[in-house]
GROMACS .gro file of C-alpha atoms in nm:
model
  134
    1UNK     CA    1   0.000   0.000   0.000
    2UNK     CA    2   0.298   0.229  -0.047
    3UNK     CA    3   0.212   0.313  -0.406
    4UNK     CA    4   0.065   0.651  -0.485
    5UNK     CA    5  -0.283   0.703  -0.622
    6UNK     CA    6  -0.262   0.730  -1.000
    7UNK     CA    7  -0.379   1.053  -1.158
    8UNK     CA    8  -0.727   1.038  -1.306
    9UNK     CA    9  -0.849   0.759  -1.073
   10UNK     CA   10  -1.096   0.854  -0.803
   11UNK     CA   11  -0.974   0.804  -0.450
   12UNK     CA   12  -1.261   0.569  -0.365
   13UNK     CA   13  -1.192   0.348  -0.666
   14UNK     CA   14  -0.823   0.335  -0.585
   15UNK     CA   15  -0.887   0.241  -0.219
   16UNK     CA   16  -1.143  -0.023  -0.319
   17UNK     CA   17  -0.888  -0.178  -0.555
   18UNK     CA   18  -0.624  -0.182  -0.279
   19UNK     CA   19  -0.865  -0.356  -0.038
   20UNK     CA   20  -0.978  -0.608  -0.301
   21UNK     CA   21  -0.618  -0.699  -0.390
   22UNK     CA   22  -0.525  -0.735  -0.022
   23UNK     CA   23  -0.824  -0.967   0.031
   24UNK     CA   24  -0.719  -1.175  -0.270
   25UNK     CA   25  -0.365  -1.204  -0.135
   26UNK     CA   26  -0.509  -1.320   0.199
   27UNK     CA   27  -0.374  -1.024   0.394
   28UNK     CA   28  -0.690  -1.012   0.607
   29UNK     CA   29  -0.712  -1.387   0.675
   30UNK     CA   30  -0.647  -1.498   1.033
   31UNK     CA   31  -0.639  -1.153   1.190
   32UNK     CA   32  -0.702  -1.146   1.567
   33UNK     CA   33  -1.070  -1.100   1.645
   34UNK     CA   34  -1.186  -1.248   1.315
   35UNK     CA   35  -1.557  -1.324   1.337
   36UNK     CA   36  -1.592  -1.164   1.680
   37UNK     CA   37  -1.788  -0.848   1.760
   38UNK     CA   38  -1.583  -0.533   1.798
   39UNK     CA   39  -1.541  -0.473   2.173
   40UNK     CA   40  -1.692  -0.156   2.314
   41UNK     CA   41  -1.929  -0.076   2.028
   42UNK     CA   42  -2.219  -0.051   2.271
   43UNK     CA   43  -2.042   0.220   2.474
   44UNK     CA   44  -2.076   0.592   2.395
   45UNK     CA   45  -1.796   0.745   2.186
   46UNK     CA   46  -1.487   0.849   2.380
   47UNK     CA   47  -1.222   1.048   2.194
   48UNK     CA   48  -0.951   0.908   2.423
   49UNK     CA   49  -1.056   0.542   2.394
   50UNK     CA   50  -0.722   0.438   2.249
   51UNK     CA   51  -0.523   0.600   2.532
   52UNK     CA   52  -0.740   0.429   2.794
   53UNK     CA   53  -0.715   0.093   2.615
   54UNK     CA   54  -0.335   0.122   2.591
   55UNK     CA   55  -0.306   0.211   2.960
   56UNK     CA   56  -0.526  -0.084   3.055
   57UNK     CA   57  -0.320  -0.324   2.840
   58UNK     CA   58   0.003  -0.189   2.991
   59UNK     CA   59  -0.134  -0.197   3.347
   60UNK     CA   60  -0.081   0.178   3.390
   61UNK     CA   61  -0.280   0.434   3.581
   62UNK     CA   62  -0.243   0.803   3.617
   63UNK     CA   63  -0.331   0.937   3.958
   64UNK     CA   64  -0.249   1.276   4.100
   65UNK     CA   65   0.067   1.241   4.313
   66UNK     CA   66  -0.124   1.282   4.639
   67UNK     CA   67  -0.367   1.000   4.552
   68UNK     CA   68  -0.080   0.780   4.431
   69UNK     CA   69   0.090   0.831   4.768
   70UNK     CA   70  -0.230   0.744   4.956
   71UNK     CA   71  -0.254   0.424   4.751
   72UNK     CA   72   0.113   0.344   4.819
   73UNK     CA   73   0.056   0.396   5.194
   74UNK     CA   74  -0.246   0.166   5.189
   75UNK     CA   75  -0.046  -0.098   5.000
   76UNK     CA   76   0.245  -0.064   5.246
   77UNK     CA   77   0.012  -0.117   5.542
   78UNK     CA   78  -0.134  -0.432   5.385
   79UNK     CA   79   0.216  -0.555   5.303
   80UNK     CA   80   0.327  -0.490   5.662
   81UNK     CA   81   0.034  -0.689   5.801
   82UNK     CA   82   0.136  -0.984   5.580
   83UNK     CA   83   0.504  -0.961   5.672
   84UNK     CA   84   0.685  -1.263   5.819
   85UNK     CA   85   0.862  -1.087   6.104
   86UNK     CA   86   0.828  -0.783   6.326
   87UNK     CA   87   1.150  -0.637   6.188
   88UNK     CA   88   1.007  -0.663   5.836
   89UNK     CA   89   0.687  -0.487   5.950
   90UNK     CA   90   0.894  -0.204   6.098
   91UNK     CA   91   1.117  -0.178   5.787
   92UNK     CA   92   0.816  -0.151   5.553
   93UNK     CA   93   0.651   0.111   5.773
   94UNK     CA   94   0.969   0.314   5.818
   95UNK     CA   95   1.028   0.328   5.442
   96UNK     CA   96   0.671   0.445   5.387
   97UNK     CA   97   0.694   0.692   5.676
   98UNK     CA   98   1.003   0.851   5.516
   99UNK     CA   99   0.806   0.899   5.195
  100UNK     CA  100   0.507   1.043   5.384
  101UNK     CA  101   0.728   1.282   5.583
  102UNK     CA  102   0.890   1.407   5.263
  103UNK     CA  103   0.545   1.464   5.110
  104UNK     CA  104   0.425   1.647   5.420
  105UNK     CA  105   0.728   1.878   5.401
  106UNK     CA  106   0.648   1.959   5.037
  107UNK     CA  107   0.286   1.863   4.961
  108UNK     CA  108   0.235   1.701   4.620
  109UNK     CA  109  -0.013   1.821   4.359
  110UNK     CA  110  -0.370   1.703   4.368
  111UNK     CA  111  -0.624   1.660   4.645
  112UNK     CA  112  -0.514   1.710   5.004
  113UNK     CA  113  -0.274   1.439   5.118
  114UNK     CA  114  -0.463   1.354   5.441
  115UNK     CA  115  -0.183   1.123   5.554
  116UNK     CA  116   0.035   1.106   5.858
  117UNK     CA  117   0.323   0.869   5.932
  118UNK     CA  118   0.219   0.527   6.057
  119UNK     CA  119   0.238   0.448   6.427
  120UNK     CA  120   0.469   0.149   6.390
  121UNK     CA  121   0.392   0.015   6.738
  122UNK     CA  122   0.016   0.015   6.670
  123UNK     CA  123   0.060  -0.165   6.337
  124UNK     CA  124   0.296  -0.417   6.499
  125UNK     CA  125   0.030  -0.490   6.762
  126UNK     CA  126  -0.227  -0.539   6.486
  127UNK     CA  127   0.022  -0.767   6.306
  128UNK     CA  128   0.074  -0.972   6.625
  129UNK     CA  129  -0.303  -1.003   6.679
  130UNK     CA  130  -0.344  -1.124   6.321
  131UNK     CA  131  -0.073  -1.386   6.366
  132UNK     CA  132  -0.234  -1.517   6.686
  133UNK     CA  133  -0.567  -1.567   6.505
  134UNK     CA  134  -0.398  -1.769   6.229
   0.00000   0.00000   0.00000
């Protein structure tokens, strides 16, 4: 399809010929999704559909820095509660607390941070209680 449209041939005729020749060569045979409905046709039009689809395929998300930090703090707390030892719980919390303290000193963009450093002793007690139930 790198050839140029010849002079005197309508664009539609030229495109139709290109498609017909590609079909005859089998260029469209075996493409992914063959015979399946096009996903998302029932949804309203979204001009940024391709960006959102790419981000979903790549496992990416774009959150304001303050929300990303809140999510990281939540993940760190869950990770600490699943840790194997008390020293690991404290290490995870201290790393997250350093990040939170830095953000409190210079608040990131986005919604209010609404975070404070973790009380390591309280989380360790929660971790111990969870281990005793197991």
